[in-house]
Each structure stands twice: as C-alpha cells, then as structure tokens.
XYZ file of C-alpha atoms in Angstrom:
660
model
C 1.822 66.821 26.445
C 5.188 65.851 27.924
C 8.762 66.880 27.428
C 11.706 64.501 27.627
C 15.477 64.733 27.173
C 18.011 61.917 27.014
C 21.785 62.174 27.014
C 23.045 58.744 27.995
C 22.183 55.445 29.675
C 22.741 56.756 33.181
C 20.640 59.946 33.101
C 17.259 60.967 31.781
C 14.879 63.933 31.951
C 11.213 64.063 31.037
C 8.386 66.508 31.402
C 4.830 65.208 31.668
C 1.651 67.230 31.411
C -0.445 66.827 34.563
C -3.747 68.558 35.412
C -3.257 72.347 35.397
C 0.564 72.056 35.386
C 3.643 70.133 34.207
C 5.724 67.459 35.920
C 9.498 67.225 35.664
C 10.888 63.702 36.160
C 14.617 63.161 36.651
C 16.139 59.705 36.525
C 19.671 59.837 37.936
C 22.508 57.365 38.158
C 21.707 54.307 40.217
C 18.101 54.143 38.999
C 16.601 56.663 41.395
C 13.747 58.838 40.081
C 12.763 62.273 41.337
C 9.533 64.028 40.348
C 8.679 67.706 40.582
C 5.185 69.050 39.956
C 3.747 72.516 39.373
C 5.794 73.836 36.445
C 4.242 76.222 33.919
C 4.462 75.898 30.154
C 6.804 78.909 29.994
C 9.320 77.074 32.211
C 10.136 74.454 29.543
C 12.576 76.667 27.618
C 14.450 77.572 30.812
C 14.779 73.935 31.891
C 15.835 72.870 28.375
C 18.687 75.391 28.263
C 19.847 74.543 31.790
C 19.856 70.787 31.102
C 21.901 71.222 27.923
C 24.511 73.402 29.609
C 24.783 71.479 32.908
C 24.272 67.828 31.836
C 24.568 67.870 28.064
C 21.082 66.374 27.733
C 18.545 66.991 25.019
C 15.094 67.888 26.343
C 12.243 66.560 24.229
C 8.485 66.641 24.591
C 6.736 63.350 25.450
C 3.093 62.303 25.478
C 1.014 59.929 27.628
C -1.235 57.235 26.209
C -4.954 57.863 26.669
C -6.271 55.017 24.505
C -7.237 52.825 27.475
C -5.791 49.681 25.979
C -4.961 46.805 28.308
C -2.321 45.228 26.056
C 1.165 46.686 26.127
C 4.557 46.356 27.793
C 5.294 46.106 31.567
C 8.650 47.615 32.530
C 10.484 47.540 35.882
C 12.964 50.382 35.972
C 14.310 52.849 38.484
C 12.233 51.633 41.442
C 8.994 51.902 39.437
C 6.671 49.587 37.536
C 5.244 51.199 34.401
C 2.848 50.008 31.722
C 3.359 51.415 28.224
C 1.130 51.243 25.159
C 2.794 51.852 21.774
C 5.816 53.328 23.507
C 3.749 55.809 25.521
C 3.345 55.537 29.271
C -0.142 54.630 30.569
C 0.495 54.223 34.296
C 3.403 54.099 36.736
C 3.515 52.670 40.267
C 6.433 53.071 42.714
C 7.759 49.783 44.056
C 7.645 51.301 47.545
C 3.838 51.039 47.316
C 4.008 47.308 46.515
C 3.558 45.118 49.590
C 3.831 41.680 48.003
C 4.398 40.102 44.550
C 3.217 36.572 43.783
C 2.778 34.294 40.743
C -0.417 32.482 39.808
C -0.010 30.458 36.606
C 0.794 33.062 33.903
C -0.193 36.064 36.014
C 2.049 38.316 38.094
C 0.092 39.747 41.039
C 1.230 42.927 42.793
C -0.547 43.691 46.085
C -0.433 47.322 47.127
C 0.107 48.807 50.589
C -3.055 50.257 52.153
C -3.194 54.045 52.027
C -3.253 55.344 55.613
C -4.586 58.745 54.534
C -7.579 57.408 52.577
C -11.090 58.044 53.859
C -13.677 55.243 53.987
C -15.457 56.628 50.927
C -12.231 57.094 48.883
C -11.200 54.716 46.129
C -7.648 53.395 45.963
C -5.556 50.858 44.097
C -5.235 47.575 46.000
C -3.941 45.114 43.368
C -2.360 44.929 39.908
C -2.389 41.794 37.722
C -0.207 41.402 34.632
C -0.854 38.516 32.259
C 2.437 37.415 30.678
C 1.955 34.614 28.094
C 4.391 31.768 27.656
C 7.314 32.311 25.297
C 7.465 30.239 22.102
C 10.253 28.960 19.867
C 13.877 29.738 20.627
C 12.935 32.357 23.232
C 11.338 29.695 25.444
C 14.536 27.600 25.431
C 16.713 30.534 26.518
C 14.520 31.595 29.458
C 14.417 29.710 32.779
C 10.911 29.539 34.173
C 7.845 31.404 32.971
C 7.777 35.114 32.060
C 5.505 35.747 35.054
C 8.063 34.224 37.417
C 10.853 36.292 35.883
C 8.805 39.505 36.174
C 7.969 38.819 39.842
C 11.614 38.051 40.613
C 12.641 41.365 39.049
C 10.004 43.237 41.088
C 11.163 41.594 44.345
C 14.785 42.338 43.576
C 14.153 45.990 42.698
C 11.683 46.593 45.526
C 13.477 44.518 48.203
C 10.377 42.341 48.724
C 12.115 39.001 49.201
C 12.506 39.431 52.928
C 9.303 41.401 53.420
C 7.078 38.795 51.705
C 8.568 35.673 53.335
C 6.388 33.901 55.914
C 8.143 33.787 59.283
C 5.383 32.113 61.354
C 1.998 30.512 60.643
C -1.032 30.080 62.902
C -3.526 27.716 61.214
C -7.288 27.561 61.830
C -7.763 30.590 64.082
C -11.335 31.449 65.089
C -11.905 35.157 64.410
C -14.932 36.890 65.920
C -14.511 40.160 63.950
C -14.583 39.734 60.969
C -16.412 36.466 61.636
C -14.912 33.259 60.281
C -11.934 30.927 60.473
C -8.641 32.220 59.092
C -5.042 31.153 58.671
C -2.735 33.811 60.099
C 0.643 34.293 58.416
C 3.247 36.600 59.976
C 5.696 38.165 57.525
C 8.499 40.654 57.970
C 6.456 43.856 57.703
C 2.846 42.694 57.713
C 0.544 39.823 58.583
C -2.129 38.242 56.432
C -5.467 36.606 57.235
C -6.471 33.942 54.706
C -10.172 33.065 54.940
C -12.601 31.013 52.942
C -14.055 34.035 51.157
C -11.834 37.033 51.946
C -8.172 37.752 52.660
C -6.874 40.680 54.700
C -3.436 42.253 55.003
C -2.452 44.247 58.109
C 0.728 46.292 58.297
C 2.485 46.106 61.662
C 2.767 49.895 61.658
C -1.057 50.123 61.471
C -1.509 48.264 64.790
C -2.113 50.749 67.611
C -2.725 48.415 70.588
C -3.259 44.799 71.670
C -5.756 43.665 74.332
C -6.058 40.200 75.887
C -9.411 39.954 77.705
C -11.301 37.054 79.332
C -14.619 36.202 77.729
C -17.682 35.752 79.978
C -18.112 32.098 78.955
C -15.028 31.208 81.014
C -13.487 29.050 78.263
C -12.076 31.563 75.780
C -9.815 34.606 75.697
C -10.303 37.443 73.250
C -7.191 38.930 71.628
C -8.206 42.323 70.228
C -6.018 44.051 67.626
C -6.784 47.786 67.444
C -5.957 49.408 64.095
C -5.180 53.040 63.371
C -6.816 52.691 59.968
C -9.621 50.126 59.683
C -9.666 47.259 57.249
C -12.247 47.588 54.531
C -14.288 44.951 52.767
C -16.613 46.734 50.390
C -18.647 49.241 52.397
C -17.819 47.495 55.714
C -14.892 48.698 57.813
C -13.205 46.837 60.672
C -11.320 49.103 63.110
C -10.660 46.103 65.395
C -9.718 42.481 64.750
C -10.909 40.111 67.513
C -9.398 36.620 67.764
C -11.236 34.052 69.891
C -8.704 31.689 71.487
C -9.499 28.736 73.801
C -7.793 28.995 77.177
C -6.646 25.428 77.605
C -5.646 24.675 73.990
C -1.883 23.979 73.699
C 0.160 25.578 70.915
C 3.721 25.069 69.651
C 5.191 27.630 67.240
C 8.479 27.854 65.374
C 9.773 31.117 63.904
C 11.455 30.721 60.502
C 14.589 32.526 61.644
C 17.831 31.327 63.163
C 18.508 31.739 66.853
C 20.894 34.610 66.151
C 18.368 36.367 63.902
C 15.593 35.978 66.510
C 17.835 37.402 69.213
C 18.962 40.291 67.009
C 15.428 41.215 65.976
C 13.272 40.412 69.021
C 15.752 40.255 71.876
C 14.326 38.396 74.872
C 10.717 39.048 73.789
C 10.491 36.034 71.469
C 12.397 32.775 71.039
C 12.706 30.592 67.978
C 10.529 27.932 69.617
C 7.498 28.977 71.669
C 5.003 26.671 73.423
C 2.207 26.989 75.954
C -1.474 27.850 76.022
C -2.784 29.367 72.791
C -3.780 32.846 74.103
C -0.393 33.387 75.728
C 1.677 32.214 72.757
C -0.322 34.160 70.135
C -0.261 37.341 72.232
C 3.493 37.044 72.786
C 4.207 36.513 69.071
C 2.032 39.425 67.937
C 3.525 41.706 70.586
C 7.034 40.876 69.333
C 6.232 41.444 65.642
C 4.135 44.616 66.124
C 6.320 45.992 68.954
C 3.192 46.772 70.973
C 2.464 45.975 74.598
C -0.390 43.592 75.374
C -2.895 45.195 77.752
C -5.208 43.168 79.967
C -7.087 43.079 83.249
C -4.949 44.462 86.065
C -5.196 43.705 89.766
C -7.150 46.304 91.711
C -9.184 47.369 88.694
C -12.847 46.716 88.061
C -14.001 43.940 90.436
C -10.418 43.632 91.594
C -11.373 41.575 94.646
C -12.984 38.888 92.465
C -10.569 36.510 90.766
C -13.206 35.190 88.363
C -12.560 36.529 84.851
C -16.278 36.515 84.078
C -16.843 39.356 86.546
C -14.455 41.697 84.718
C -17.066 42.798 82.191
C -20.589 44.236 82.267
C -23.281 42.957 79.949
C -25.075 45.811 78.168
C -26.140 47.129 74.773
C -24.864 49.941 72.564
C -27.677 50.941 70.217
C -28.788 47.626 68.690
C -25.526 45.769 69.398
C -25.392 43.567 72.499
C -22.021 42.882 74.068
C -19.808 43.250 77.124
C -18.204 46.431 78.451
C -14.674 46.047 79.885
C -13.527 48.866 82.218
C -9.738 48.810 81.769
C -6.989 50.926 83.318
C -7.008 53.631 80.625
C -10.037 52.925 78.466
C -13.421 51.277 78.020
C -13.499 48.403 75.547
C -16.930 47.320 74.310
C -16.741 43.850 72.763
C -19.479 42.933 70.291
C -19.860 42.333 66.576
C -18.924 46.040 66.282
C -16.200 46.636 68.910
C -15.624 50.115 70.305
C -12.646 51.594 72.184
C -13.148 54.678 74.378
C -10.051 56.192 75.959
C -10.525 57.909 79.322
C -8.499 60.929 78.239
C -11.139 61.647 75.574
C -14.076 61.339 78.020
C -15.560 64.628 79.206
C -18.063 63.166 81.698
C -20.284 60.187 82.391
C -23.988 60.497 83.146
C -25.928 57.846 85.077
C -29.555 57.339 84.052
C -32.428 55.645 85.916
C -30.672 55.689 89.298
C -32.606 58.457 91.119
C -35.033 58.042 94.023
C -38.088 57.495 91.826
C -36.388 54.695 89.960
C -35.258 53.174 93.242
C -38.841 53.101 94.468
C -39.954 51.581 91.158
C -37.584 48.669 91.823
C -35.728 48.973 88.489
C -33.221 46.177 87.960
C -31.098 47.911 85.291
C -29.611 51.330 84.651
C -27.952 53.224 81.778
C -24.828 55.345 81.355
C -24.083 58.034 78.772
C -20.431 58.755 77.956
C -19.952 62.377 76.827
C -16.836 62.850 74.709
C -14.426 65.744 74.217
C -13.502 67.531 70.989
C -17.035 67.308 69.629
C -17.009 63.512 69.337
C -20.449 61.845 69.471
C -21.662 60.580 72.832
C -22.044 56.859 73.493
C -25.004 55.481 75.470
C -24.819 52.036 77.077
C -28.185 50.670 78.248
C -29.514 47.787 80.360
C -26.567 47.420 82.735
C -27.396 45.106 85.636
C -28.000 46.914 88.908
C -25.702 44.495 90.723
C -22.785 46.098 88.812
C -23.695 49.662 89.804
C -21.809 49.891 93.085
C -18.506 48.587 91.664
C -18.752 50.719 88.502
C -19.384 53.874 90.534
C -16.361 53.075 92.727
C -14.198 52.380 89.665
C -15.054 55.721 88.032
C -14.202 57.554 91.244
C -10.765 55.937 91.369
C -10.117 57.036 87.752
C -11.132 60.638 88.563
C -13.710 60.645 85.786
C -16.256 63.429 86.140
C -19.816 62.241 86.839
C -22.319 64.666 85.374
C -25.316 63.973 87.647
C -23.393 63.361 90.845
C -26.446 63.876 93.097
C -28.536 61.104 91.559
C -25.535 58.847 91.138
C -24.488 59.367 94.747
C -28.006 58.539 95.903
C -27.852 55.281 94.026
C -24.432 54.592 95.505
C -25.686 55.221 99.032
C -28.533 52.816 98.482
C -26.169 50.225 97.099
C -23.757 50.623 100.002
C -26.409 50.806 102.726
C -28.310 48.077 104.496
C -30.108 45.627 102.240
C -33.351 46.340 104.082
C -33.327 49.897 102.693
C -33.193 48.664 99.105
C -36.773 48.225 97.802
C -35.680 45.552 95.347
C -33.962 43.482 98.024
C -36.874 44.015 100.417
C -39.320 42.803 97.790
C -37.257 39.667 97.204
C -37.239 38.932 100.926
C -40.989 39.489 101.145
C -41.578 37.098 98.237
C -39.430 34.431 99.876
C -41.256 34.781 103.192
C -44.627 34.652 101.460
C -43.563 31.500 99.625
C -42.470 29.850 102.874
C -45.729 30.800 104.617
C -47.737 29.442 101.707
C -45.841 26.143 101.843
C -46.249 25.873 105.623
C -49.936 26.789 105.545
C -51.178 24.304 102.959
C -52.770 21.996 105.596
C -54.528 24.907 107.314
C -55.976 26.055 104.000
C -57.360 22.580 103.349
C -59.091 22.558 106.736
C -60.652 25.960 106.063
C -61.940 24.756 102.703
C -63.459 21.684 104.341
C -65.255 23.839 106.899
C -66.716 25.997 104.127
C -68.000 22.895 102.355
C -69.747 21.707 105.511
C -71.485 25.055 106.056
C -72.719 25.190 102.490
C -76.504 24.819 102.048
C -78.702 24.951 98.999
C -80.284 28.323 98.330
C -77.291 30.463 99.361
C -76.092 33.187 96.981
C -72.810 32.634 95.169
C -70.906 33.836 92.150
C -72.252 30.898 90.168
C -75.780 31.878 91.135
C -75.416 35.236 89.488
C -74.344 33.620 86.235
C -76.874 30.745 86.304
C -79.835 32.508 87.949
C -82.502 30.294 86.360
C -83.188 26.923 87.936
C -84.184 23.689 86.233
C -87.698 22.192 86.035
C -86.906 19.813 88.865
C -85.991 22.813 91.041
C -89.419 24.353 90.300
C -91.259 21.145 91.256
C -89.359 20.827 94.532
C -90.087 24.460 95.377
C -93.817 23.946 94.622
C -94.007 20.904 96.896
C -92.218 22.791 99.619
C -94.888 25.506 99.560
C -97.639 22.923 100.169
C -96.038 21.627 103.366
C -97.424 22.561 106.781
C -96.754 25.869 108.444
C -94.773 24.269 111.217
C -92.369 22.771 108.766
C -92.050 26.090 106.993
C -91.359 27.899 110.232
C -88.715 25.405 111.186
C -87.139 25.641 107.737
C -87.200 29.435 107.881
C -85.525 29.410 111.296
C -82.858 27.081 110.002
C -82.375 29.243 106.907
C -81.973 32.326 109.074
C -79.373 30.579 111.228
C -77.526 29.435 108.147
C -77.664 32.938 106.645
C -76.113 34.349 109.799
C -73.312 31.811 109.605
C -72.625 32.371 105.929
C -72.627 36.217 106.244
C -72.618 37.002 102.520
C -71.529 40.439 101.206
C -74.010 43.305 101.502
C -74.861 43.304 97.791
C -75.831 39.655 97.856
C -77.874 40.190 101.022
C -79.830 42.888 99.256
C -80.469 40.647 96.306
C -81.630 37.854 98.610
C -84.094 40.144 100.362
C -85.637 41.219 97.088
C -86.015 37.603 96.037
C -87.862 36.808 99.293
C -90.368 39.641 98.651
C -91.033 38.297 95.165
C -91.712 34.842 96.570
C -94.148 36.172 99.193
C -96.192 38.091 96.611
C -96.286 35.268 94.086
C -99.479 33.092 93.999
C -99.252 29.499 95.141
C -100.578 28.088 91.885
C -97.548 29.303 89.875
C -94.351 27.801 91.306
C -91.599 30.419 91.620
C -88.187 29.935 90.089
C -85.662 28.958 92.688
C -82.373 30.729 92.924
C -79.432 29.243 94.663
C -77.281 26.193 94.551
C -78.256 22.687 95.574
C -76.034 20.469 97.635
C -73.312 18.570 95.870
C -74.636 15.595 93.925
C -78.244 16.780 93.711
C -78.001 18.754 90.446
C -77.516 17.143 87.067
C -75.612 20.160 85.730
C -71.858 19.527 86.274
C -71.145 23.256 86.271
C -73.361 23.704 89.338
C -71.864 20.831 91.283
C -69.287 21.597 93.957
C -67.056 18.612 94.432
C -65.616 18.171 97.893
C -61.864 18.550 98.101
C -59.830 15.476 98.783
C -57.673 15.611 101.848
C -54.015 14.853 101.379
C -52.774 11.606 102.741
C -50.289 12.281 105.495
C -46.833 11.085 104.609
C -45.250 8.474 106.820
C -42.378 10.034 108.747
C -40.492 6.715 108.627
C -40.575 6.495 104.821
C -37.034 6.985 103.434
C -36.225 10.031 101.341
C -35.718 9.587 97.640
C -32.189 9.743 96.207
C -31.107 13.076 94.740
C -29.734 13.515 91.234
C -26.140 14.475 90.554
C -27.213 18.013 89.616
C -29.157 18.544 92.881
C -26.279 17.200 94.960
C -23.848 19.570 93.210
C -26.148 22.586 93.459
C -26.855 22.067 97.184
C -23.193 21.462 97.992
C -21.395 24.010 95.859
C -23.574 25.462 93.100
C -25.525 27.993 95.137
C -22.384 29.317 96.819
C -20.590 29.798 93.487
C -23.690 31.407 91.970
C -23.982 33.938 94.792
C -20.310 34.841 94.405
C -20.775 35.322 90.648
C -24.152 37.095 90.687
C -23.952 38.911 94.005
C -25.964 38.635 97.183
C -28.935 40.432 95.615
C -29.569 37.681 93.034
C -33.021 36.100 93.099
C -33.720 32.390 93.519
C -34.719 32.149 89.862
C -31.495 33.778 88.669
C -29.431 31.419 90.841
C -31.290 28.418 89.423
C -30.764 29.547 85.832
C -27.073 30.224 86.484
C -26.566 26.804 88.109
C -28.373 25.062 85.242
C -26.196 26.754 82.637
C -23.042 26.035 84.644
C -23.989 22.359 84.997
C -24.461 22.049 81.218
C -21.005 23.520 80.658
C -19.319 20.973 82.952
C -17.618 18.116 81.120
C -17.934 14.429 81.984
C -14.742 14.431 84.051
C -16.041 17.185 86.308
C -19.358 15.358 86.812
C -17.821 12.017 87.814
C -17.704 12.924 91.503
C -21.374 13.916 91.616
C -22.498 10.980 89.463
C -20.850 8.607 91.950
C -22.562 10.367 94.858
C -25.918 10.190 93.077
C -25.458 6.449 92.419
C -24.591 5.873 96.079
C -27.617 7.894 97.205
C -29.875 5.904 94.872
C -28.518 2.616 96.239
C -29.142 3.922 99.761
C -32.753 4.779 98.902
C -33.433 1.377 97.327
C -31.956 -0.405 100.326
C -33.892 1.644 102.885
C -37.103 1.393 100.830
C -36.830 -2.394 100.725
C -36.446 -2.489 104.506
C -39.347 -0.052 104.926
C -41.702 -2.153 102.770
C -40.631 -5.315 104.590
C -41.514 -3.712 107.932
C -44.909 -2.609 106.565
C -45.693 -6.179 105.438
C -44.670 -7.649 108.800
C -46.864 -5.161 110.653
C -49.799 -5.942 108.351
C -49.357 -9.692 108.811
C -49.099 -9.278 112.578
C -52.287 -7.217 112.651
C -54.113 -9.776 110.474
C -52.965 -12.666 112.665
C -54.155 -10.920 115.843
C -57.666 -10.310 114.433
C -58.007 -13.994 113.467
C -57.147 -15.038 117.013
C -59.823 -12.708 118.431
C -62.474 -14.188 116.102
C -61.573 -17.711 117.236
C -61.926 -16.719 120.882
C -65.390 -15.270 120.225
C -66.510 -18.467 118.542
C -65.301 -20.564 121.503
C -67.296 -18.422 123.938
C -70.440 -18.880 121.892
C-alpha cells in the first residue's frame, strides 16, 4: 500500500509500502526527488496533517503494480526513469545510475553503472531495454524522429549523459591478453568501453586503481596492465586485471576529440590533442591522463638492475596450475598469466624459501620455490619452479626491500653458495665434469679403437664370453670338430693345451667364468671318447654360420688429410660462434649448460627477421665460395700428384725391360 498527496504541479508527496516499513517520497520544485524509508503505519496521520498545514497538499494512499506485465508506460521525470502499468508504478531507476543511453532501431537501451559494493555472487541490474513502437497517423507527422530516439534524448538531457557518453578517443584492434581477444577501445568522458567479437565491457575511470607497463619476456611486446578495484564480471568469471598486449615498435597516431583549449583545461600538460609515437607509450599516456593514475614500470636499480635487457626483469614460475612470469617491482609483486595477481609488499608478512637447504644443494636441484605469507589473514601464495639462476638476485632484492625472510638460515646458506666460488656449487661442478668427460671422450676415440683392435687379435675360439652363457650349446659341426681333435696325437694335444693355457693367462677372464671353465674341463676329461662332447666357446670370426655368434672386426677410421679445406659454415653457426653464445650467457647466466645455450640461440635465431640475418647470410655465402674454391684447388693438386706417381712407375717399368 502507498500514500500520496498532490497540491500542484511543482510539488508532490507519496508514501509507498516497502518491506516491513513505509517510504516517503517528496518531489520538490526543480524536479528533485527525496526518499525516506522506515516509517510506521501510525506515522501516516501525522505526516498527512503536517503536509496539509505546511504545504497545503492532500496526502493520498497509492499502490504499486505487482502484475508483472511488461507492457506499460515509460516516464522520465525528476531525475528518475519509471515504468508504470495501468497508472501504478512497477519500477523506478535513478538517472544517476545510468551510464549510457543508446538507440537500436525501435529500442532504447539504458546501460547501468556497475555497483562497486556488489559481491561476485550478487545479482544486479546491468541493462534496461524499452521497446517504443513507431507512431502512426497524425502523431507520426508531428514528431521528429522515432519515439526511441526522443526517449533517449530526454534521458540524456535529464541525466546529463551527452558529454559522458561521447567518444573522445578510439584505439582500434587492440590485442588483449586478459580477457583474451581483440577489442576496440573507446575512451569516453567518465568511462572506457571494450568492444569485442563476443563480449563488451565497460570500465569506470574511478574503478581503476593502478596502471603497470611491463616488458614481456619475448622481447617484442609490452604489457599494459589495468588494475581494477572491483573486477569485471562475465558470467561466473571475474577479471580483476585487464592486460593489453602492445607491440614495441608499432607506431600509433591518436587524436582527442576535444579542442586545444579543452585538452589543456582538462589534462594540462599530461595529454595533447594530437599524440604520436610507439604504441605502448601513447596508449599508456592516454590512459594515465583519462584515469588520473600514474603508470608504474621497471625502475633502475630494481630487480636485475645491472642488466638492461627487459627479458631479465621477470622470473618464470607457476602459481598453482597457472604458468606465468613474476615481476618484482618497487612496491609489489605482479604475476602475469591468464589469471594475473598483484601482491603489495605492505601486505606481505614474510617470504619462505623452499628447496634451498644443504640437502637440496647436494642433490643438485635446478629450481626452488617461495611461499609468500600474507597479513590480515589473507591466503598465502606459493610460487614454484623458479630457476636457480634467479635465486641470488631475488634474495638480494628482498633484502633491499626489508622483507622478512622466514627461514633465513636455509636461505642464507643458499645465498652463500650462490655468491661463493663456482667450484663449491655441486651443480656447476657437475657441469664442468661433464664437459671435461666429453672432451676426453672426443680426444680418446683413436685410442679406444686401438684397444678394441688389440682385443680382437687376442680373441681365440673356446674362450668364455657373455654370448657363450646365452648360447651354451654348440652346433653339429662344432661336435664333429671336437671329436676329430680328440683323435689327434698326444703331442698335438699337449701343444694345443700349452697354447690354450698361454691364451687363458692373457685373456684373464673374471673369476666366475674361470670357475665355469674349470668345471667344463673336468666334464671333458671324464667323458668317453666315443661320445663327442659339446663344445662351449666362440669360434673365430667367419667360422660360424650363426650371425649372432660372429664377431665382426671393427673398421679403422680413415685419417683425414690435414690439407683438406674446412667446409663452409652456415649463417646460424657463424652468428652463434661470433655473438650468439656471448648474448646467451648474458641472458641465462654463467651457470647455463651447453644444451640450454644451444636451445636459447636456436630460439633467438628463429625470432630474427630477414633484415637482421642479411649480414650472416652474406658471410655464409662468402665462406661457401671460399670452400668451393679451396676444394677445387685441393682436388687439382691430388690429381697432379696421382698423375706424377703413375708416370714415375711407368718409367721404372721401362727401365727394367731395357735391362732384361
């Protein structure tokens, strides 16, 4: 139930029944409306008498419409938009909550301002659409434009939305990492809008808490991060940060739809009417001017302050299942991924280093973890799989920020190891040992071949081997040869036994095989002559028909001619030997392995454009021409030497014939 009183065109009173109470609504001169809630039913008589004596107004009861009909009358009055059904009010929206009003055919669309106090699970009104059909007959001739256009014009005039909804600057085709997609960015007076293929987003300038311009690890893009006090919502998904991905070298020219005087009055020296330059710089400058927020970035002397490469300003790691890059900034940590996270240092209670103690050092662990403990009961954040090469600089950075380290003993041990001699680091020592072993193996290939050849020469049939244990039964031909050998004279047997003993002493098999050989000799001595014993052992190469039992002699490598010219190197190898390895060591650190350097150089070479490769392609072509020229001369010399040697032998044969 509601109560209402009217006494003239410039004043109005109404009382509306609200849950558990009554609402008193006063509409005063000038169209302003004031609402008061919490009145009791017994207060109606008191208000009625006071209104009649003070204002001369009649107070009457009024009722709301609860039918739920969607066909009625839309009224713009007193700074409010109301929808009435059969003369009874159904809903009312203040124009101060309307962010933008637009027309789409016969529909008037009112977009509402996001509620800053709403929780993620709360429901709120985001848009109102009124369908206003075309007028017919004489009414259509008297009205300029469509009813929807007239309604929107009235809303803009009453709510002062003409200036607020006008587009002042447009940034087309912007790559957005979060939420992912390509959007057109429009900057208006009080808000900015992102128009995408599937979704549109509106961001109030007052909802922007900070701006960050950070270099991406790929070296070609900059990330402009917009931190929001209240996240955007798309269904059940919320976006507390908007991340724009902007190419470094892309040029951009922008014009603000304001006069020079208006730009100076509103932005001062922070923004001009015409702006041009690289895209990250121009976009950051424009957003900073409209939102009145300072753009934060990487400062000199911060994390990896001695390294000018932007790719070294972040640490690759993972937060739960999200992989990304952690940026240690001057006052906060910013974790950039598909779910960005901002951690301010003033809210950090302590940081705990994991997997950095002595046992982990001895286990040669290449990564470590950190756990960020928060104040005020906020949940802790654990970053895992940070590269060990970043440990020393991160530990130094946290000390400079006076951030408490929870396990200072273990962390200090890891820092001492990182700062000490490389020989004391087990991981570095193992890398050095692997490199030395690789060099020794490459230098000792010829010696190994000689040793293998000597083993082949000492090999005799009948010796024990690993193959003998698997194939311990001989063939029928082996049995026949053994039977014939038994029938030979004693002298031959004695000589053969002496030779076998000498060969056994040279071979010096392991003790287990010696024991097995002795047992086989006893079996042969006890066996009768008529039944030929089965022979164990391996015959010389080429004597057995079984290919598994044959031992093929190793082929010796042909020695390379020292005068043969070296082959031409490719453009990639020339670049890597000249500059690639040095750049890789600066980027990855001195502790990087050979494999990591190779992978880094390969990826860097793929990223280089054709213009950057021209120098090395020319050098590779020149080196190839040099090789072909020297190879032609080398082959010509070989032919001349062969012809000279052939001519000399013919002369010697002729002299021999003459002497005969």
